[in-house]
Coordinates of C-alpha atoms and ligand atoms in Angstrom, one line a residue:
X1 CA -3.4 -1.0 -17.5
X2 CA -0.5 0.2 -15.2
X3 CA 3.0 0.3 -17.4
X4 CA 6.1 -1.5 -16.2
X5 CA 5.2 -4.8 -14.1
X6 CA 6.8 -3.7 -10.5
X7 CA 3.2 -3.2 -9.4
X8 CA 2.7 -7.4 -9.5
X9 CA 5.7 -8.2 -7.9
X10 CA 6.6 -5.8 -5.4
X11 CA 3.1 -5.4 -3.9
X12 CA 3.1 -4.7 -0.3
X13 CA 0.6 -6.3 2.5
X14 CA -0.1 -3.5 4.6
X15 CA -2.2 -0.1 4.2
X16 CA 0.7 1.9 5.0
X17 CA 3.0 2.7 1.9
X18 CA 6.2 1.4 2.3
X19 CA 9.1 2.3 0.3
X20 CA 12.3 -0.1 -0.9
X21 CA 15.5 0.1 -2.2
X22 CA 16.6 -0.1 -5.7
X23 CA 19.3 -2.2 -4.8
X24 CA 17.9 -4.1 -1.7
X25 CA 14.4 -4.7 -1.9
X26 CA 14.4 -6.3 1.6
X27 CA 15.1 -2.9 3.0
X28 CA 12.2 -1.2 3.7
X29 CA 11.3 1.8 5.0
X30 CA 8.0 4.4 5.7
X31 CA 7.9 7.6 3.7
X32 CA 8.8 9.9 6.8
X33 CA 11.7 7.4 7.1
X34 CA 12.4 7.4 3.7
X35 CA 12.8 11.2 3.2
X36 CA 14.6 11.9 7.2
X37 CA 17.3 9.4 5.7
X38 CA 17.2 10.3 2.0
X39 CA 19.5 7.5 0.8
X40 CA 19.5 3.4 1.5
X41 CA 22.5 2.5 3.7
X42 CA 23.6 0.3 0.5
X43 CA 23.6 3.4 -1.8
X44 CA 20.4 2.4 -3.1
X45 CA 17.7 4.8 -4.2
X46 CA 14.1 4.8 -2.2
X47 CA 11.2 3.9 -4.7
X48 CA 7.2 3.1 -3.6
X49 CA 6.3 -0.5 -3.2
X50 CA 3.6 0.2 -5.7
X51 CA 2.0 2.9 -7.8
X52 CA -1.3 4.0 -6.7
X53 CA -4.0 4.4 -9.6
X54 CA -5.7 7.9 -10.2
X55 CA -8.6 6.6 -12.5
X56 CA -10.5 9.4 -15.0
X57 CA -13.2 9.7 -12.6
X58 CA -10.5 11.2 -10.3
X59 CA -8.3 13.0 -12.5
X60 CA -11.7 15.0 -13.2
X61 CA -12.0 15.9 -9.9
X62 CA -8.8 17.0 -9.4
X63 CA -9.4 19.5 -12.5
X64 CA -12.1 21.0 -10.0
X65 CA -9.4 21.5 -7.3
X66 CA -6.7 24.5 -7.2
X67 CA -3.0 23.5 -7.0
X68 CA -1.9 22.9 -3.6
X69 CA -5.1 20.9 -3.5
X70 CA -4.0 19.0 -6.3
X71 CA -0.6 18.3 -4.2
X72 CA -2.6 17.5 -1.0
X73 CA -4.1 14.9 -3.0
X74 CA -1.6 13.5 -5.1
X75 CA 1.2 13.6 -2.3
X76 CA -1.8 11.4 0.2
X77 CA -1.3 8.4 -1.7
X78 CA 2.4 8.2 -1.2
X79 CA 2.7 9.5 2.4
X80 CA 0.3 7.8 4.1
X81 CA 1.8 8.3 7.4
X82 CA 1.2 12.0 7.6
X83 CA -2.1 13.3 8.3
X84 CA -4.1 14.7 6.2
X85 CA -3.7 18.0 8.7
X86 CA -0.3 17.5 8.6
X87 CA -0.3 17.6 4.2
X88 CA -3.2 20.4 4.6
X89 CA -0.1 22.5 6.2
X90 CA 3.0 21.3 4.5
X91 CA 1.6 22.1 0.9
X92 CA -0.4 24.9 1.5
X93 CA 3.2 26.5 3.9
X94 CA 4.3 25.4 0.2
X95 CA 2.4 26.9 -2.4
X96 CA 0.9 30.0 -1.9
X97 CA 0.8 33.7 -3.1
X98 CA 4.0 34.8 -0.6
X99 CA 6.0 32.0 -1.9
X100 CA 4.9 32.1 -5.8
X101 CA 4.1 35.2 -7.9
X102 CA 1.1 33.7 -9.3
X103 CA -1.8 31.8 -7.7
X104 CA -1.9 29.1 -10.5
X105 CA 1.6 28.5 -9.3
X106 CA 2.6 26.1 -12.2
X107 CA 0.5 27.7 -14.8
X108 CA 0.4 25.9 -18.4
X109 CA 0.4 28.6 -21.4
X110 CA 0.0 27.7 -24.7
X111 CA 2.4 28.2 -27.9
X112 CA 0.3 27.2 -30.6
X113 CA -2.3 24.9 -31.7
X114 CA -0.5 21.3 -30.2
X115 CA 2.4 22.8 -28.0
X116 CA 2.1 24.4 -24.1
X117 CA 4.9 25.1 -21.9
X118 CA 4.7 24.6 -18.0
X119 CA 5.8 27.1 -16.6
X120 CA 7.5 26.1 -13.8
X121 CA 9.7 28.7 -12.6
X122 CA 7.5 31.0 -10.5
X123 CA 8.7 30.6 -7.1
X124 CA 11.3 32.3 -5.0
X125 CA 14.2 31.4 -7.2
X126 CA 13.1 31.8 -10.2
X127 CA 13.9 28.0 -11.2
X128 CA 11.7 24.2 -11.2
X129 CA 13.7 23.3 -8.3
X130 CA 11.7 25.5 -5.9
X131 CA 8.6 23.1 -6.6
X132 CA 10.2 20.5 -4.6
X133 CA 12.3 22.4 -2.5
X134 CA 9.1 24.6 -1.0
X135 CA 7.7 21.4 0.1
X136 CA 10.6 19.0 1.2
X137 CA 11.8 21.2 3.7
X138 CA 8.3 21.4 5.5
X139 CA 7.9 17.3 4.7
X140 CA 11.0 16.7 6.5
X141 CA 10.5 18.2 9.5
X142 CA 7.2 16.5 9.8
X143 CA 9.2 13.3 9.0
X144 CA 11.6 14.1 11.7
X145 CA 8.6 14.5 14.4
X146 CA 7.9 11.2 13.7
X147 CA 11.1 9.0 13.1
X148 CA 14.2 11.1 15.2
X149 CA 13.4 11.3 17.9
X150 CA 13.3 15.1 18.3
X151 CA 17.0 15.2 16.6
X152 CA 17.9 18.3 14.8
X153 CA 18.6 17.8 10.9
X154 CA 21.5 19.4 9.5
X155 CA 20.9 19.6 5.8
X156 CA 24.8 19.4 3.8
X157 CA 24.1 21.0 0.3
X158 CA 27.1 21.2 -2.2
X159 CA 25.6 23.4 -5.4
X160 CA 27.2 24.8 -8.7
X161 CA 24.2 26.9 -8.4
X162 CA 20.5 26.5 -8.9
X163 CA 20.0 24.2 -6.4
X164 CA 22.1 26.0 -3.3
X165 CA 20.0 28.9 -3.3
X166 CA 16.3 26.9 -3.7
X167 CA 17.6 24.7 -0.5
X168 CA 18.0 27.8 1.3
X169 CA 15.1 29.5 0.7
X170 CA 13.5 26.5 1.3
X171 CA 14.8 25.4 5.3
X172 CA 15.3 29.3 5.9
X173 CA 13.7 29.6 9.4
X174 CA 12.1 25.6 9.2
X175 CA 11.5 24.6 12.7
X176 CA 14.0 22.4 14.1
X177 CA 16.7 22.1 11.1
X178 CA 20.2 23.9 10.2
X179 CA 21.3 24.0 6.9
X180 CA 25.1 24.5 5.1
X181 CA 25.6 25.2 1.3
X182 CA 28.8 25.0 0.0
X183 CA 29.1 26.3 -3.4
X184 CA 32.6 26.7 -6.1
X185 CA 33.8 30.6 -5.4
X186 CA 34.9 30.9 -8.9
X187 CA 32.6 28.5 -10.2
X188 CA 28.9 30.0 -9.5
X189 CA 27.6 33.5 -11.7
X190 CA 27.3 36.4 -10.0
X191 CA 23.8 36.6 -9.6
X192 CA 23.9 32.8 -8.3
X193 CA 26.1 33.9 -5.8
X194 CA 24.5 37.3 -4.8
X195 CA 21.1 34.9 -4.4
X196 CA 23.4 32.9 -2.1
X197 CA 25.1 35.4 0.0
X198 CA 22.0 37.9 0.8
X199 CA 20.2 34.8 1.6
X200 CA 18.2 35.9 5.1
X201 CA 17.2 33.2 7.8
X202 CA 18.4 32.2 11.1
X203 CA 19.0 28.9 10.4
X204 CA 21.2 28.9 6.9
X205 CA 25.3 29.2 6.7
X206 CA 26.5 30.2 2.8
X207 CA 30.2 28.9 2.4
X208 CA 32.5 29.6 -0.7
X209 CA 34.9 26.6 -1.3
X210 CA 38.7 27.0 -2.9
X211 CA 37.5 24.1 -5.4
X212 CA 35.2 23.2 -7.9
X213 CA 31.4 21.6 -7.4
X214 CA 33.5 18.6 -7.3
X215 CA 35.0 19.2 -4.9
X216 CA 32.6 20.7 -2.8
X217 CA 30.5 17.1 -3.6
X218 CA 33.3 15.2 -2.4
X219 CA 34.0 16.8 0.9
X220 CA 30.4 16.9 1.3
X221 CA 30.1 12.8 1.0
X222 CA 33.0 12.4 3.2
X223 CA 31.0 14.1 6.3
X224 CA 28.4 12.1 5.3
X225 CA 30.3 8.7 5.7
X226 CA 32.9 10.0 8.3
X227 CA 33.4 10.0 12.6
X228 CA 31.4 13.2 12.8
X229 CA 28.3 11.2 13.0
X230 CA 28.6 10.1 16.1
X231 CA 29.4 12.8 17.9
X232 CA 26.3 14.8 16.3
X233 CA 24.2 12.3 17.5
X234 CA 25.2 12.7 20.8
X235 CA 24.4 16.5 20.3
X236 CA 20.8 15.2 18.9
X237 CA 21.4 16.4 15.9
X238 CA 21.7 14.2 12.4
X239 CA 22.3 14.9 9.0
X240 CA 20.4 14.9 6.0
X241 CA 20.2 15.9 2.4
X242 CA 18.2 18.1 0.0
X243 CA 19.3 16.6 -3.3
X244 CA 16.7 14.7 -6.2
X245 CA 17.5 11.1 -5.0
X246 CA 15.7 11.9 -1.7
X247 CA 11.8 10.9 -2.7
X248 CA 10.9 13.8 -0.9
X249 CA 12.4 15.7 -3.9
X250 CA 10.5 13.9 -6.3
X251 CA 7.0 13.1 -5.1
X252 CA 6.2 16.5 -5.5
X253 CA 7.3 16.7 -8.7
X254 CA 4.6 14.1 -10.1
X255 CA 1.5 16.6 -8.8
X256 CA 2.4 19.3 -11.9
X257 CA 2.2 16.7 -14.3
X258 CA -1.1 15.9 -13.5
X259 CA -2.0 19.7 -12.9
X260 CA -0.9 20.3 -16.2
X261 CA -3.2 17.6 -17.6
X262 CA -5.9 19.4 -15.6
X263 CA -5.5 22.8 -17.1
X264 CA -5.6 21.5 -20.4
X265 CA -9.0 19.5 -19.7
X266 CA -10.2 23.0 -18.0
X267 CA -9.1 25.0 -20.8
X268 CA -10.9 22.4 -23.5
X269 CA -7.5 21.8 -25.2
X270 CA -8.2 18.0 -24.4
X271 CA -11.1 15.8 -23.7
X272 CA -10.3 13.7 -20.6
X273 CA -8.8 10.3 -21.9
X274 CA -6.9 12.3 -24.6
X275 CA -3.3 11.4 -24.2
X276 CA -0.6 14.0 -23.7
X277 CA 3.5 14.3 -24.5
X278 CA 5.6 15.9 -22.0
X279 CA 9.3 17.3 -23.1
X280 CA 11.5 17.6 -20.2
X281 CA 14.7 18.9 -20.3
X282 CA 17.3 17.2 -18.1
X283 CA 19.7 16.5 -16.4
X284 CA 19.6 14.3 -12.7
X285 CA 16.3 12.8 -14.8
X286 CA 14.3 13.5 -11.5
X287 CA 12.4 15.6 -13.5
X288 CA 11.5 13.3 -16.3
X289 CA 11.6 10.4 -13.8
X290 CA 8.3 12.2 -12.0
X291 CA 6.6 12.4 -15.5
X292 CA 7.1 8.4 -15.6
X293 CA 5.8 8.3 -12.4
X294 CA 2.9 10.3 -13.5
X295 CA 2.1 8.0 -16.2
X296 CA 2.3 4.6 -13.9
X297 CA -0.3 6.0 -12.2
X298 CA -3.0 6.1 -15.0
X299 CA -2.0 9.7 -16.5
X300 CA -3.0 9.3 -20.0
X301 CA 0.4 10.4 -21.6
X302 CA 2.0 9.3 -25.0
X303 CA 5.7 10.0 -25.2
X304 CA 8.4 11.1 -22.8
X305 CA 11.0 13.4 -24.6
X306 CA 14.1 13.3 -22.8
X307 CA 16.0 16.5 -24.3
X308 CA 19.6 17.1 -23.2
X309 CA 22.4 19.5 -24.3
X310 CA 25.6 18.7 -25.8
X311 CA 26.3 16.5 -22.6
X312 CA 23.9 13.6 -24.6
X313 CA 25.0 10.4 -22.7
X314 CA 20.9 10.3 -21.7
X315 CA 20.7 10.3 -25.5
X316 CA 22.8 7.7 -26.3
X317 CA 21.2 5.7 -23.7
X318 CA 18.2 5.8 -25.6
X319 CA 19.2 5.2 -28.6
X320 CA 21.8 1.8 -28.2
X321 CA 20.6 0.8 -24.4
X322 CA 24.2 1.8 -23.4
X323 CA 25.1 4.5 -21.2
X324 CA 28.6 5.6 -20.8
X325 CA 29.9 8.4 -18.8
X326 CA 33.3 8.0 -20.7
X327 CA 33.5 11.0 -22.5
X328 CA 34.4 14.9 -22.3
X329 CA 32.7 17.2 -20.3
X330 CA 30.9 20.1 -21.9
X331 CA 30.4 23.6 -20.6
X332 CA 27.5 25.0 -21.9
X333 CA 24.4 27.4 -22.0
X334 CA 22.3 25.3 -19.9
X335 CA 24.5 24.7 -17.0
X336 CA 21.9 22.6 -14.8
X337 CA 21.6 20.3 -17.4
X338 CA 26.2 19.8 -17.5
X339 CA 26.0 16.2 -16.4
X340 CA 27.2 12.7 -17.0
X341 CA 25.6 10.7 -13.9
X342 CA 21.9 11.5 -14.1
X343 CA 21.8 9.5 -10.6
X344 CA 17.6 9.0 -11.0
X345 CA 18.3 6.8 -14.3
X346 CA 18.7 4.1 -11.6
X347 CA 15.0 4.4 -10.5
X348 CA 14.0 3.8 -14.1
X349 CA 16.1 1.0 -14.3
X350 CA 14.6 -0.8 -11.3
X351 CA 11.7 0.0 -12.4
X352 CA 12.2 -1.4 -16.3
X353 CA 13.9 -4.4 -14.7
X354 CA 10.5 -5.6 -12.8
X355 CA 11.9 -5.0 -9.4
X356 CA 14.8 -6.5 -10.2
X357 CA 17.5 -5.1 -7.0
X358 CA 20.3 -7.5 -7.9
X359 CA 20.3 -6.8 -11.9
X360 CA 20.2 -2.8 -10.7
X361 CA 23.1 -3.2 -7.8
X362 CA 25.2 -4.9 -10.7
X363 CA 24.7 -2.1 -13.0
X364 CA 25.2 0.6 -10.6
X365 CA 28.5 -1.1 -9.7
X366 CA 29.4 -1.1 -13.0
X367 CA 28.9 2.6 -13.4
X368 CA 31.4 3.1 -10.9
X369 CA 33.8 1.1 -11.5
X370 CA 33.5 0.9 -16.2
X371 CA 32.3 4.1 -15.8
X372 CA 29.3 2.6 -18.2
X373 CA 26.7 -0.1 -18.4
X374 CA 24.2 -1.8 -21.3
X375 CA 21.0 -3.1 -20.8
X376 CA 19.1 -5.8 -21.6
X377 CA 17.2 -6.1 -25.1
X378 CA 13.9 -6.3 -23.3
X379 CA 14.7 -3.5 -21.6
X380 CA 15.3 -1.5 -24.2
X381 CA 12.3 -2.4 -25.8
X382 CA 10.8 -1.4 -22.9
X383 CA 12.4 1.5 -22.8
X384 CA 11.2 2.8 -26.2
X385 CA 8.2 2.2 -25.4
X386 CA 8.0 4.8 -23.1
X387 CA 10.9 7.1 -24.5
X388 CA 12.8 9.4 -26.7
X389 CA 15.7 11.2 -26.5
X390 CA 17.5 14.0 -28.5
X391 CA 19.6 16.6 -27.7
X392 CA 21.4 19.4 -29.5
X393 CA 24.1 22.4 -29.4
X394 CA 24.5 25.7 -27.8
X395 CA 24.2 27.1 -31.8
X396 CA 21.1 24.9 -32.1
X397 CA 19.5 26.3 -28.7
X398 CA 20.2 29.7 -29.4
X399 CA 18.8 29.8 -32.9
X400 CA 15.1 27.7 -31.4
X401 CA 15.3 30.7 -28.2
X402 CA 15.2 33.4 -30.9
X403 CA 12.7 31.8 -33.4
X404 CA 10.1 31.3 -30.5
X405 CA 10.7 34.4 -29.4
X406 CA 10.1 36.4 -33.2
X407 CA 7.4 34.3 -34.2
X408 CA 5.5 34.1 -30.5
X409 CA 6.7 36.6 -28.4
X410 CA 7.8 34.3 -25.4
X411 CA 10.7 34.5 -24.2
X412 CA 12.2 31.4 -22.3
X413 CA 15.1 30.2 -21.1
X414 CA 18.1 28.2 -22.7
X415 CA 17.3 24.7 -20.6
X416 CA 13.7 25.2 -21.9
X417 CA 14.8 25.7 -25.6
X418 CA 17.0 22.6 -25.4
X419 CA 13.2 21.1 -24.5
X420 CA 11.4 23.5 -27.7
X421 CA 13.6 22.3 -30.4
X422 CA 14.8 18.5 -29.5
X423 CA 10.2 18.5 -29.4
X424 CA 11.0 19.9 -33.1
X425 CA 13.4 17.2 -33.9
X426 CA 11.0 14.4 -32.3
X427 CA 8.1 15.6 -34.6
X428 CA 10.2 15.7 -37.9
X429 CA 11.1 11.7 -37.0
X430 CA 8.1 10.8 -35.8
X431 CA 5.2 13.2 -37.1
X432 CA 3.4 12.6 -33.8
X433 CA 0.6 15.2 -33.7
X434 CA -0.1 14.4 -30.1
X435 CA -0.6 17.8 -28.1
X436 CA 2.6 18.3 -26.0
X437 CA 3.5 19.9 -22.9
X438 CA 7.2 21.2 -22.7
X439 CA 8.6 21.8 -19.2
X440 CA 9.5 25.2 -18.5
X441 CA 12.2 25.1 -16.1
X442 CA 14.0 28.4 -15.3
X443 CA 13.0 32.0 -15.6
X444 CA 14.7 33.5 -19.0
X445 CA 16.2 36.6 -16.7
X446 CA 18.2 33.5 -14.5
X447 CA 20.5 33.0 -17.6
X448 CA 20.2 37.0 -19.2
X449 CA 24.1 36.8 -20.8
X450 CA 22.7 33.7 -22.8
X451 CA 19.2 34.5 -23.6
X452 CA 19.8 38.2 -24.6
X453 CA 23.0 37.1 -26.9
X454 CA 20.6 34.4 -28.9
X455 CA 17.5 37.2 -29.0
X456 CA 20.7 39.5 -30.6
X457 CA 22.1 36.4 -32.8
X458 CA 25.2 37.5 -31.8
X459 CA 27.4 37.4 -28.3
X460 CA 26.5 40.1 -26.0
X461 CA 29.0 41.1 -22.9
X462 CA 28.5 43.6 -19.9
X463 CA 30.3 44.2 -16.4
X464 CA 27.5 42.7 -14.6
X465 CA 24.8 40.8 -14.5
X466 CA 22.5 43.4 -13.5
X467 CA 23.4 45.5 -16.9
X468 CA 22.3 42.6 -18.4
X469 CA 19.0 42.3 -17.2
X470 CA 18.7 45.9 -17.8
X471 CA 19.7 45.1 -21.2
X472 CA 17.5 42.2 -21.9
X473 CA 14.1 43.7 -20.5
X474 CA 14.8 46.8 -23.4
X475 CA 15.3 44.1 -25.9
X476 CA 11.8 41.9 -25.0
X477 CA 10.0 44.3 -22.7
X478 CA 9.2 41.0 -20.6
X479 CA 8.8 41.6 -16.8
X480 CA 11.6 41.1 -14.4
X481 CA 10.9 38.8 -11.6
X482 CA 10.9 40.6 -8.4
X483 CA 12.7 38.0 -6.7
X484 CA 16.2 39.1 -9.2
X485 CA 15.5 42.8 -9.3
X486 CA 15.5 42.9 -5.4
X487 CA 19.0 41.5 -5.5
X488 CA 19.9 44.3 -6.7
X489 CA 19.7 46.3 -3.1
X490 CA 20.9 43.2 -1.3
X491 CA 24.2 43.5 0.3
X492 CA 26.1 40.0 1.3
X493 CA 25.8 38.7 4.9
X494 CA 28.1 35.5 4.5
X495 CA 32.1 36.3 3.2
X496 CA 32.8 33.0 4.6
X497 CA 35.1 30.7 2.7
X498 CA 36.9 28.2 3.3
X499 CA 39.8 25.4 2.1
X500 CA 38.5 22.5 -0.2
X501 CA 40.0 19.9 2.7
X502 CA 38.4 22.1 5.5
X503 CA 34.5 21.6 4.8
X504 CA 34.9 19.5 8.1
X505 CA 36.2 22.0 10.5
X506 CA 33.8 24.5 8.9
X507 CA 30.7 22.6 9.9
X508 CA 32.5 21.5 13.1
X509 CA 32.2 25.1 13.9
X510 CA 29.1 25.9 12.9
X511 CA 27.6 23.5 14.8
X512 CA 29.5 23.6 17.7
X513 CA 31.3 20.1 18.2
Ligands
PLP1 C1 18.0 21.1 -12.4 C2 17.6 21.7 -13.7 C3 17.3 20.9 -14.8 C4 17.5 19.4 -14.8 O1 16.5 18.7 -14.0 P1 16.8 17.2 -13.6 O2 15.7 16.8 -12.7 O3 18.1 17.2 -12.9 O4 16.8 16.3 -14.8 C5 16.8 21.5 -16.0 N1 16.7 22.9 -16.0 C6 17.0 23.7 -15.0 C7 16.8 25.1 -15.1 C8 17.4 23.1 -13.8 O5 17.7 23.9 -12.7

């Protein structure tokens, strides 16, 4: 029985999936139009007309396949305007030995007797947002091929890190597309920024902004919305973006949930039918989103665990159905999870509301103007059904990083022990003995200053992040990824900067308006 009831209501006539808005369900759209344009004219979020079902016959064949056949797979059931030669090139340009450094690409390892960890870090970047951003870039030019009309696609990207330096290494050199990052000068870490400024490519342009990620976002928008569009049209190009509300972000986050299930079916952990938790630690909730996803489509799985860090408004949601982005902003430990608008909540929320656009575009406006929204009783119900959410301190996180790492030996990162000990917090309230998977989601040596000062139990400092690499691979002996060590010899190529009121002029430039 599929959960959530869009699949009766919104059910499409034709063969061809269609996608619709969250807040206009009259505006639909194919998948190649739906990831070329990435957002609804409205402001609405693209969602499938319906969930396709993967039945247990199925998922044990895809236990039999290898991952990007997995992703081939999974991925044909949404796009069903590409090819299946098309797919057969954009997953396997996607996941293979030159772009991961391991051929299981999201392996799951296990902790003990009812707790694995998906390790979902192993690709150029060394964080989960290379599993989408591998794949989107190679989907959208496909997309473009078939919807614009031969225009070149300009990706805008403003980052406060992790996801400036995946985008890049994703579109470097993609056929047919340009893209710009803008990321915070004083606001990135060193090694984020190194990863940005060596990045190599002929198509990619690294700016530094006088601002924050603020207002790098802001001046972003307003070239999306301003007069520029015009006149790039008329130079065939358009723009587009690489952030989780495009589906093409998401879509391939559903295939490791299911790949995950595999392994553990392969590895005899579970006999197929056997349901399965995921913990994902989050912060857009794209991530956790895909797990839902996962789960419409017939995944046996029990409970979502939606961990956060000291930002909790996802907790609160889940505990008293109101959200409220009303409150102080929290610098911590697990910087990609610092924020208050988790934008893929709204997918959810159309989804919890039966397809309801008009209840969703209400909310949504009520976001921005209150700054906060409450749901109905049924959908909270509905909600913690599916659902539960915890969160807990920097203190907290440190202490769970050092305890796994003395009483197992594995050493992971702070976003991932967010995950490890709001799973312990879940257990003590619940005593759910269901095997769980926790989403691994960065590399440990990503966030060394953190990670080595909660394996010390005390704060650790250096001059650079290098020392502290060197520092924390004494301390663990665990391997350095070669895609951080090789910083190390990278000199910059981009010193541009620029003014935060300037972004315009700078991509004015670039592109030659
Ligand atoms: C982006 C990110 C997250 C949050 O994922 P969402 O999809 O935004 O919820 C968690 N951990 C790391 C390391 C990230 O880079």
């Amino acid at each position: 029985m599929p959960i959530g009831s869009c699949n009766l209501i919104c059910e499409g006539t034709g063969n061809d999936m269609e996608f619709i808005s969250t807040r206009d369900k009259s505006k639909r759209v194919t998948a190649a139009q739906a990831i070329v344009q990435g957002i609804s004219e409205e402001g609405g979020l693209f969602v499938p007309e319906k969930f396709p079902q993967i039945s247990a016959e199925q998922l044990d064949k895809l236990a039999g396949m290898a991952y990007p056949q997995r992703a081939e797979y999974i991925l044909s059931e949404f796009l069903t305007d590409f090819t299946r030669a098309e797919l057969y090139e954009c997953v396997n340009g996607a996941y293979n030995e030159r772009t991961f450094d391991t051929r299981y690409i999201a392996p799951t390892v296990k902790l003990s007797d009812t707790t694995y960890l998906l390790e979902l870090w192993h690709g150029p970047t060394a964080a989960f947002k290379d599993m989408a951003l591998q794949l989107l870039p190679r989907l959208m030019s496909t997309s473009a091929k078939k919807v614009a009309d031969g225009k070149k696609i300009v990706i805008l990207v403003a980052t406060s890190g992790d996801t400036g330096k995946a985008a890049l290494e994703g579109f470097k050199d993609v056929e047919n597309t340009e893209i710009i990052v803008f990321y915070p000068e004083k606001g990135v870490s060193p090694m984020q920024k190194l990863q940005m400024v060596s990045q190599e490519g002929g198509n990619v342009h690294v700016c530094g902004i006088d601002g924050n990620f603020d207002d790098a976002q802001s001046g972003v928008k307003q070239i999306f919305t301003g007069s520029m569009k015009n006149q790039l049209a008329q130079k065939g190009m358009m723009y587009s973006s690489a952030n989780s509300i495009n589906w093409g972000r998401l879509a391939p986050q559903i295939v490791y949930y299911f790949s995950a299930y595999c392994d553990l079916l392969n590895n005899e952990e579970i006999a197929l039918g056997d349901k399965v938790n995921f913990v994902v630690p989050t912060g857009n909730f794209g991530n956790i989103l895909a797990a839902y996803y996962a789960k419409k489509m017939g995944l046996p799985v029990g409970k979502l665990i939606c961990a956060s860090n000291s930002n909790r408004v996802l907790t609160d949601f889940f505990k008293t159905g109101s959200y409220d982005r009303n409150r102080d902003f929290h610098v911590t430990k697990s910087p990609s999870m610092d924020i208050l608008i988790s934008s893929n909540l709204e997918r959810l929320l159309f989804d919890l509301y039966e397809c309801d656009d008009k209840a969703v575009a209400a909310l949504m406006e009520q976001l921005k103007n209150e700054g906060n929204y409450t749901v109905s009783q049924a959908v909270k119900a509905k909600a913690d059904e599916f659902f539960w959410g915890g969160c807990c301190s920097d203190k907290e996180t440190a202490d769970e990083l050092k305890d796994c790492f003395d009483r197992y030996g594995y050493l992971m990162d702070t976003h991932t022990a967010v995950a490890l000990k709001v799973y312990r917090d879940y257990v003590k309230e619940s005593g759910d003995s269901t095997k769980t998977v926790i989403a691994s989601t960065a590399n440990p040596y990503k966030f060394s200053g953190a990670v080595l000062s909660a394996v010390r139990g005390q704060d650790v400092k250096a001059d650079s992040d290098f020392e502290l690499v060197d520092m924390l691979e004494q301390a663990t002996k665990c391997p350095v990824p070669e895609n951080l060590a090789s910083l190390r010899s990278k000199a910059a190529r981009f010193t541009d900067s620029c003014a935060k009121d300037g972004l315009e002029s700078y991509v004015k430039g670039i592109l030659g308006l």
